[in-house]
XYZ file of C-alpha atoms in Angstrom:
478
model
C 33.560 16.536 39.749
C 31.887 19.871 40.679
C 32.888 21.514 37.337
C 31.005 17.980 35.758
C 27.445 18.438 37.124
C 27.658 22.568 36.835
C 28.393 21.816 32.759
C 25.261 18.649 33.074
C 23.197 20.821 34.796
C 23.701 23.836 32.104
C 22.929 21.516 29.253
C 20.211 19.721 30.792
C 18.875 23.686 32.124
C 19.094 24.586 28.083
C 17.785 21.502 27.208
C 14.403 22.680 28.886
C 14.006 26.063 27.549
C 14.800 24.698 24.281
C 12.801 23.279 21.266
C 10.173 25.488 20.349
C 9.001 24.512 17.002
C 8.375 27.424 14.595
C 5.924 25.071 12.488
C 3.110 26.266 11.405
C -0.235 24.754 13.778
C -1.183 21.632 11.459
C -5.222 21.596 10.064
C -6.197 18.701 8.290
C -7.644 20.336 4.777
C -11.383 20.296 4.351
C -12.004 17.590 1.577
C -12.872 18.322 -1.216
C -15.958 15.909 -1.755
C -19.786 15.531 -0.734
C -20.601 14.257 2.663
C -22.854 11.702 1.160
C -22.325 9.227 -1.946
C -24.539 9.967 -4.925
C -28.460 9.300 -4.255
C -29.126 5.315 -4.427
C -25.647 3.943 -4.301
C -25.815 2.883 -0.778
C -27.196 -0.648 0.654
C -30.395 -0.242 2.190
C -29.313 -2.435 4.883
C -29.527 -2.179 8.711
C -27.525 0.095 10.241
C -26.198 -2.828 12.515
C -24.698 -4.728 9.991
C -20.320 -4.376 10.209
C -19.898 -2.471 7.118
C -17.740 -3.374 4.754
C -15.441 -0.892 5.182
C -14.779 -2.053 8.827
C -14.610 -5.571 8.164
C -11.189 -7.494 8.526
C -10.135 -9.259 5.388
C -10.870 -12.795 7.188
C -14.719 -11.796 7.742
C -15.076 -9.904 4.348
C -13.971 -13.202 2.860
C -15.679 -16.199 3.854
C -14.339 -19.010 1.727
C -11.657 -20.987 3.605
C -9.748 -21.186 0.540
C -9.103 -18.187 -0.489
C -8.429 -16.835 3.309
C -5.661 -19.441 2.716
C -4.343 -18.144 -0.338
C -4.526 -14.626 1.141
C -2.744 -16.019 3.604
C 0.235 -17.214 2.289
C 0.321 -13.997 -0.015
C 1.007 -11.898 2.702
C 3.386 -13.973 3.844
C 5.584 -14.216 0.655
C 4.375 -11.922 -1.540
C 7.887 -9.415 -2.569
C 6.034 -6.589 -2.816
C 4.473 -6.145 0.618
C 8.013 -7.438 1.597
C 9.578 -4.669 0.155
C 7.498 -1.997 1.746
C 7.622 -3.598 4.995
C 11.841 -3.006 4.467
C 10.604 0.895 3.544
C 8.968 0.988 7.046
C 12.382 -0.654 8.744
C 14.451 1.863 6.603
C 11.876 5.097 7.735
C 11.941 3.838 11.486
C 15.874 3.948 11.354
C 16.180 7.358 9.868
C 13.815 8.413 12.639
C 15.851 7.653 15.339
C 19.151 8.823 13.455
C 17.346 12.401 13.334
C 15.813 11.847 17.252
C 19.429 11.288 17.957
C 20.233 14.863 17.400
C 18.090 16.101 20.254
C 20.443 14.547 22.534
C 24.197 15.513 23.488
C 26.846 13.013 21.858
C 29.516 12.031 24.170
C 32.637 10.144 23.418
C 35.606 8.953 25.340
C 38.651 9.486 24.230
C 42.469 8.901 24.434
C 45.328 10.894 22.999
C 49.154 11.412 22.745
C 50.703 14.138 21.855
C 54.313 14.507 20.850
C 55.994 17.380 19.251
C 59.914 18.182 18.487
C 61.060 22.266 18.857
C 63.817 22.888 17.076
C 66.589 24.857 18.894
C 66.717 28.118 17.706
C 62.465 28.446 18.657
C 63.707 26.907 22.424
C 64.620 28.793 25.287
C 67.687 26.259 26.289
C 68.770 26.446 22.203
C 68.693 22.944 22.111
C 65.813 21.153 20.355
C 63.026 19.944 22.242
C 60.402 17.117 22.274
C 57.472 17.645 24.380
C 55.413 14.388 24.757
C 51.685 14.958 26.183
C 48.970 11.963 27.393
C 45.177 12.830 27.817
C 42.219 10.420 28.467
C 38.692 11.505 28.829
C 34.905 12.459 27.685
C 33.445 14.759 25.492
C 30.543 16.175 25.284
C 28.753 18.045 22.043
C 25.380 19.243 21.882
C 23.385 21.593 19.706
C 20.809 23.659 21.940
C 17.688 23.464 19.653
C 16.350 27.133 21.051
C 14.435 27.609 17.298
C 13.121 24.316 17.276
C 15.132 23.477 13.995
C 15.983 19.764 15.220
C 12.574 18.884 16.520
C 10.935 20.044 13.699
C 13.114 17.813 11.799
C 12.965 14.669 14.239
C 8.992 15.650 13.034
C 9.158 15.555 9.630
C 11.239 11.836 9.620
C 8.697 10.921 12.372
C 5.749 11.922 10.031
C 7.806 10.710 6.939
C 8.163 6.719 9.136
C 4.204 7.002 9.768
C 3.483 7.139 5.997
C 5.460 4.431 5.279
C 3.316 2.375 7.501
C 0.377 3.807 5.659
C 1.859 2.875 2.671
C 2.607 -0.780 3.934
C -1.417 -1.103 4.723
C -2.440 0.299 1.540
C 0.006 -2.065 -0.275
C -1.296 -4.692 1.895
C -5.166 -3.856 1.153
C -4.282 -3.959 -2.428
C -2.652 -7.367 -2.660
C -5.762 -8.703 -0.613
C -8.057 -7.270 -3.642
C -5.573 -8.812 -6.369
C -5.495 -11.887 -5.030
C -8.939 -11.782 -4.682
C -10.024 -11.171 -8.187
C -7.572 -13.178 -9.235
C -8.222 -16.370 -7.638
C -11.893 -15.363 -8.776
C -11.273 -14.859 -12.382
C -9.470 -18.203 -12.413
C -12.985 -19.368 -11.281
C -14.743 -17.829 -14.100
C -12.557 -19.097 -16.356
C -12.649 -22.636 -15.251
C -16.100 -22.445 -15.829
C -15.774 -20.943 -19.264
C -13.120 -23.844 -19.755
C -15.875 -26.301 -19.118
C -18.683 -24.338 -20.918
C -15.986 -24.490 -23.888
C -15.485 -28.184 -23.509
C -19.062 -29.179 -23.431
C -19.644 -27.331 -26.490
C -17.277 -28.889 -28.556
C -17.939 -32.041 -26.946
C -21.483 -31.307 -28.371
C -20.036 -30.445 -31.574
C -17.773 -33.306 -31.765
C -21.106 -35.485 -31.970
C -23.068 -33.779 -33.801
C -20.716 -33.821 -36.403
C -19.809 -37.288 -35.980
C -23.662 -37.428 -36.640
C -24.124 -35.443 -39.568
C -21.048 -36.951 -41.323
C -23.065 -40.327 -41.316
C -26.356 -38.590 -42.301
C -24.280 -37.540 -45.088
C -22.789 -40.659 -46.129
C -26.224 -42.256 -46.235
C -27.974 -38.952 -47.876
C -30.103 -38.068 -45.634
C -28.153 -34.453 -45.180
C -26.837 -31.864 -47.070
C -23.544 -30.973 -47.750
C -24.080 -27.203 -46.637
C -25.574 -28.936 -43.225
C -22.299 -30.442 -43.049
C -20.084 -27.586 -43.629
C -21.739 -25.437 -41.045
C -21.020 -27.857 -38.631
C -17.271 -28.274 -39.564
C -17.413 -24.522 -39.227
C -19.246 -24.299 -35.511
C -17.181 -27.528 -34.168
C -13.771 -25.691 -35.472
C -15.030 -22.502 -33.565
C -15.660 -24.494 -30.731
C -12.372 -25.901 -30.395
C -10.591 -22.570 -31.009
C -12.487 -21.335 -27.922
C -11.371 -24.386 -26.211
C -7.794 -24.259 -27.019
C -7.701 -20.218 -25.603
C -9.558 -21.174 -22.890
C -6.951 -23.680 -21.893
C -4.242 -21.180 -22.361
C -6.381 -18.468 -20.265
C -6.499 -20.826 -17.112
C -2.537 -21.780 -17.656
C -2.321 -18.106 -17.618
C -4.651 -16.913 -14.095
C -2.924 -19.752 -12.369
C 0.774 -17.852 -12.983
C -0.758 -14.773 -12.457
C -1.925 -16.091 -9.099
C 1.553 -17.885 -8.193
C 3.071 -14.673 -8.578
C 0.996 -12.414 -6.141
C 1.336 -15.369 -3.998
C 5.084 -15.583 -4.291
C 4.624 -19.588 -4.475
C 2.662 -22.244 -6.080
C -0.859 -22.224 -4.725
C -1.773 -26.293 -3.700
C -4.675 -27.307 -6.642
C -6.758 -27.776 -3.829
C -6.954 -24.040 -2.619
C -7.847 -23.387 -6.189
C -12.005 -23.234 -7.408
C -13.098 -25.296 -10.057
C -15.850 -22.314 -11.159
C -17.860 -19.192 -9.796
C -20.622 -21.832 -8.557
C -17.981 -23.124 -6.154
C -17.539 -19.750 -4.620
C -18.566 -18.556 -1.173
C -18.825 -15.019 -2.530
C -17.516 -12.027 -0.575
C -19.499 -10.225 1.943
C -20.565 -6.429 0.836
C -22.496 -3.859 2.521
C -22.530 -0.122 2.865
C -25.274 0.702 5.317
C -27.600 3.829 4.299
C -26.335 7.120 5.857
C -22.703 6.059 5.814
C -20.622 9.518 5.332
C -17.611 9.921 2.913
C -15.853 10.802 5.670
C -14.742 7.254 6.320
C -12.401 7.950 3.400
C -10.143 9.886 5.664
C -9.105 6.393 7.349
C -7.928 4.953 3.995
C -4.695 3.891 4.184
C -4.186 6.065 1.046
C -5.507 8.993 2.108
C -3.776 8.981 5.765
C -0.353 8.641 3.767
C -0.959 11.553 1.893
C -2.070 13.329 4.923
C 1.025 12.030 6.634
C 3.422 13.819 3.847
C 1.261 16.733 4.306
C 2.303 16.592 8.158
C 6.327 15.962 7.266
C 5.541 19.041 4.721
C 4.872 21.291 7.293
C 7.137 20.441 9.745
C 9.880 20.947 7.265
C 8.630 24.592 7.282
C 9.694 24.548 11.012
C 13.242 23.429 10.198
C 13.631 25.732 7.208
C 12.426 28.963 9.823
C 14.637 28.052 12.495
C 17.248 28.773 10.014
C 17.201 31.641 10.085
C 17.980 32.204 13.598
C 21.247 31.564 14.786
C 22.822 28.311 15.949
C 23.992 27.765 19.524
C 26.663 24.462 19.803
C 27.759 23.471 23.729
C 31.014 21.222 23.132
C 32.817 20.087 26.747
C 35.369 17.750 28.113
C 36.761 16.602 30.622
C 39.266 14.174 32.077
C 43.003 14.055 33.193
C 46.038 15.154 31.009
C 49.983 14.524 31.979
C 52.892 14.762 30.153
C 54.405 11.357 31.056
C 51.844 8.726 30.342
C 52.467 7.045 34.796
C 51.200 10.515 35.641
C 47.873 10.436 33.787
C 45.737 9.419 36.944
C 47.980 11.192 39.646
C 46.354 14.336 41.996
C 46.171 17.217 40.172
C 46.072 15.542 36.317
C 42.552 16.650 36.047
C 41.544 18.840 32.917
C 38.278 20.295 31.238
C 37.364 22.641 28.927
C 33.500 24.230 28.216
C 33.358 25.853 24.971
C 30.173 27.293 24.047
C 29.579 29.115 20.420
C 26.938 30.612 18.231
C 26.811 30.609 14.453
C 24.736 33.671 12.928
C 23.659 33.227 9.630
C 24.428 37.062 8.017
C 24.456 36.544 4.546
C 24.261 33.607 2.244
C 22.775 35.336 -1.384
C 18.777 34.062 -0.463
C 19.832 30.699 0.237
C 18.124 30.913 3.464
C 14.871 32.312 2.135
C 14.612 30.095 -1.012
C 14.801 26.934 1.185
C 11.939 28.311 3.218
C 10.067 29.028 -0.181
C 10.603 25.509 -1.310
C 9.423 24.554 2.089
C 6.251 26.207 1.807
C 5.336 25.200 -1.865
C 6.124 21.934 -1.423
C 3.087 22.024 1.651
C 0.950 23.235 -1.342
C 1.878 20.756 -3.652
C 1.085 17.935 -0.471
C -1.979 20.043 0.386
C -3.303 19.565 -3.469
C -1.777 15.612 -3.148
C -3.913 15.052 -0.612
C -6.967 16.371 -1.774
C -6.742 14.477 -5.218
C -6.472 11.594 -3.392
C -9.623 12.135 -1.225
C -11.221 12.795 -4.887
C -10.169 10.066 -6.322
C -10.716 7.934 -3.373
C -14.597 9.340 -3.706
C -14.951 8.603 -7.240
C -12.948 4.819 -6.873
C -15.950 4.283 -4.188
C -19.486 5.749 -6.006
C -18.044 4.107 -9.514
C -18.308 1.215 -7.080
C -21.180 1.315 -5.100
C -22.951 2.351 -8.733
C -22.111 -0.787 -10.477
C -23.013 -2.612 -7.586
C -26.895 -0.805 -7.404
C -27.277 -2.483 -10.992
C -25.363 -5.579 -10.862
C -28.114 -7.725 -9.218
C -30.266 -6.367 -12.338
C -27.968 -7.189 -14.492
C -26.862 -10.960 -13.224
C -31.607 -11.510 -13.049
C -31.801 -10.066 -16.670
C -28.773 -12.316 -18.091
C -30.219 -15.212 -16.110
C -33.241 -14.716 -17.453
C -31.319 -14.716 -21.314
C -30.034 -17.975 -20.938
C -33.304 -19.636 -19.832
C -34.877 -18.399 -22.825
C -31.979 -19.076 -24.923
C -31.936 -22.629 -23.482
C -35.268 -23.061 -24.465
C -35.468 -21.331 -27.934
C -32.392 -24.135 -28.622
C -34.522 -26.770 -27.319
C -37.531 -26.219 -29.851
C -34.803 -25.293 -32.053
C -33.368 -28.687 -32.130
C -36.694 -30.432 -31.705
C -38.273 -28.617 -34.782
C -34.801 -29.390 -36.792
C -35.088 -33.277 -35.944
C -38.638 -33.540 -37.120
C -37.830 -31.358 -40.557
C -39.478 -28.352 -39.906
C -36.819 -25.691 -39.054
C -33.354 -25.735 -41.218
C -29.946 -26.869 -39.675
C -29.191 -23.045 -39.458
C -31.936 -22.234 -37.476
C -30.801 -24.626 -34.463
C -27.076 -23.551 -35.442
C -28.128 -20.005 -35.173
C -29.997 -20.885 -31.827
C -27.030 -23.291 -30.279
C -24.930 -20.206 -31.247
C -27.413 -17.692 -29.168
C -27.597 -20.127 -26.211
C -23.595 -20.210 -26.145
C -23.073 -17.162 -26.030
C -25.660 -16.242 -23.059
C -23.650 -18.872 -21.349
C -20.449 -17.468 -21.335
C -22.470 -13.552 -21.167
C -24.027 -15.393 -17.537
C -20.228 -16.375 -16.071
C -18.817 -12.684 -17.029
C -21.503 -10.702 -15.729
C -20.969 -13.165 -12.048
C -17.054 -12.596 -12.202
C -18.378 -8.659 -12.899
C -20.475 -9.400 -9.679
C -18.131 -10.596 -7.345
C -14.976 -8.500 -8.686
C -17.385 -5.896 -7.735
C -17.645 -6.854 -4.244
C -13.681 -7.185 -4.186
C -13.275 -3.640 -5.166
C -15.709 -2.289 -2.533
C -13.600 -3.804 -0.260
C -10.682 -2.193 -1.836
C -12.003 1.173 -2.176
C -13.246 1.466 0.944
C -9.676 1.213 2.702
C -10.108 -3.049 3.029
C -11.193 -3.387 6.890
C -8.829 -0.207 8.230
C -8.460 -0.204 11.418
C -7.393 2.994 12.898
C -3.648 3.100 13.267
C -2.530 3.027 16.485
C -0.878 6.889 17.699
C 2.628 6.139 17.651
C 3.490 9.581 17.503
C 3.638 10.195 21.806
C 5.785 6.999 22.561
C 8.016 7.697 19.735
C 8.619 11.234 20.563
């Protein structure tokens, strides 16, 4: 067995010396956005408070039904499942290309039999030659240039985006669900705005047509109201077919039929999400966006790959061994003096190839440019995604008070309306045109809530949905 360990100790000697990356040293690019969101955007709040952008989905959304619904859409929903399969698929292709750095040995077994004919033989009579061998090989590429680890680094980086790309996948199916259990809310209360109106309708028409008949109104009176309670049910009837509609929407991020009793019967039966930016947070927290560190991830395979693509150049060393016992009866296989080996080393020296050598390395490099510019659109974008949000939410409060405030008057301009109508000193159209006004701030009110608490939704969204920083997996999977 001495020959054995001298060849195990040579490859695990060159195994030592070996794997020098040629990779460029990786620096995270500077990004290309202010330090600060825009002047007034940020919630004055204490600098205590768990920001949003920190919170887990379970604290950012306080109503028990929805967590539920969340819930079971990260359980089932097909598209998280599929890019939790991406991650399984990444992982494996990892380990196929980690496999390299190691030497592959095989057993083996082999007979051998071959017939000389007699003019080739020394005896001029044919001859058949029988040989037996059983044993192990060895073959191993000595990674000197670092080609293989900077590979293994590239599908290493290449499995870490994936799981990037799972969280981001899984941050936006949070939001969907979300605003879509919440827009089902809004419209159930636009469904019931639109039934009380032509409820309304219904008798007031039911009303005039008697006035009519006894002629105590006019037939323009009555035709208005035809006209208004037709309207009405219109808006009914679409209403109906809008909350038919958010329901299948919502069974389909889910993956399953959500129980009616997960589902809110309007906005006023909402435990709204929680949203706050303390003043003084930095845009830097962008960085940690699940997003963002996939595109930063690619940027990292990217430049590995520039590694691999050097290391061409330089030539290739290959160790192949074996060892074992060879006879030429197949009883003498293990008997003293069967035992065989053979060491052959070789190196392959790329000389010429017509540039393919060089081209590969430029396609390395450009495609670290194109990554470099990938990931600094998405820290842009990322920037804009959050001030478009934190700027509708330094008006929305405004907005909801002033809307509020539209439908209290409206409410009460229809009350005189009606009053004044009813004692015959304002025309039908008058309350018509002020039931109209009031019906309309109604259903103004519900939009500009949904508006409200979609708003929150996508703050929670945009601000990488409670990341938590991924753990390093790079050392243990190295």
């Amino acid at each position: 067995m001495t020959s054995l360990r001298i060849l195990t100790l040579s490859i695990a000697t060159l195994g030592l010396t070996a794997c020098a990356s040629m990779a460029p040293d990786y620096e995270r690019p500077q990004a290309p956005v202010l330090n600060q969101w825009p002047a007034g955007t940020a919630d004055q709040a204490s600098t205590e408070v768990t920001p949003a952008y920190q919170m887990d989905w379970r604290g950012y959304f306080p109503d028990a039904r929805l967590q539920s619904v969340i819930a079971q859409a990260l359980a089932n929903n097909r598209d998280l499942r599929i890019a939790a399969l991406n991650i399984e698929a990444a992982r494996a292709q990892y380990r196929i290309q980690r496999a390299d750095r190691f030497p592959e040995i095989t057993g083996n077994a082999s007979q051998t039999v071959a017939r000389t004919p007699g003019d080739l033989s020394s005896s001029g009579e044919p001859v058949i030659s029988r040989r037996y061998e059983v044993g192990l090989g060895a073959a191993w590429e000595v990674d000197f240039f670092g080609r293989i680890k900077s590979l293994q680094d590239q599908a290493l980086e290449n499995y870490l985006a994936t799981e990037e790309a799972r969280r981001a996948t899984q941050v936006s199916l949070v939001a969907e669900v979300a605003n879509a259990w919440l827009t089902l809310a809004a419209d159930r209360a636009l469904l019931d705005l639109a039934q009380r109106t032509f409820d309304a309708q219904t008798k007031s028409l039911e009303l005039t047509q008697k006035s009519f008949d006894l002629g105590a109104a006019s037939g323009l009176d009555l035709s208005q109201l035809k006209t208004t309670t037709a309207r009405a049910r219109a808006d009914l009837a679409a209403q109906q077919a809008q909350v038919i509609k958010d329901r299948n929407a919502l069974n389909l991020l889910v993956g399953n039929p959500v129980d009616a009793m997960l589902l809110p019967a309007s906005l006023a039966d909402v435990s709204l999400p929680v949203a706050e930016l303390p003043a003084g947070v930095p845009s830097e927290v962008l960085v940690r966006r699940p997003d963002v560190l996939q595109a930063e991830r690619q940027l990292r395979a990217a430049n590995a790959s520039i590694g691999a693509a050097r290391a061409a150049f330089f030539p290739t060393i290959s160790l192949t061994g074996n060892y074992g016992t060879a006879s030429a009866s197949l009883d003498g296989l293990f008997e003293s003096g069967s035992r065989a080996w053979s060491f052959v080393p070789s190196i392959r020296l790329p000389i010429f190839n017509a540039g393919a050598l060089r081209a590969s390395l430029d396609v390395a490099e450009i495609k670290k440019d194109i990554n470099i510019a990938t990931y600094e659109r998405t820290i842009q974008t990322a920037f804009s995604e959050v001030a478009d949000a934190l700027a509708d939410r330094a008006t929305i409060n405004e907005r909801v008070a002033a809307v509020s405030e539209l439908v209290d008057a409206s409410r009460k301009t229809f009350t005189l309306s009606d009053a004044r109508y009813k004692n015959g000193i304002d025309s039908f159209l008058t309350q018509l045109d002020a039931q109209r006004t009031l019906y309309s701030a109604e259903q103004e009110l519900i939009a500009v809530r949904l508006v409200e608490a979609s708003n929150k939704v996508t703050l929670y969204k945009v601000m990488g949905g409670g990341w938590q920083p991924l753990k390093e997996m790079t050392d243990t999977a190295r």
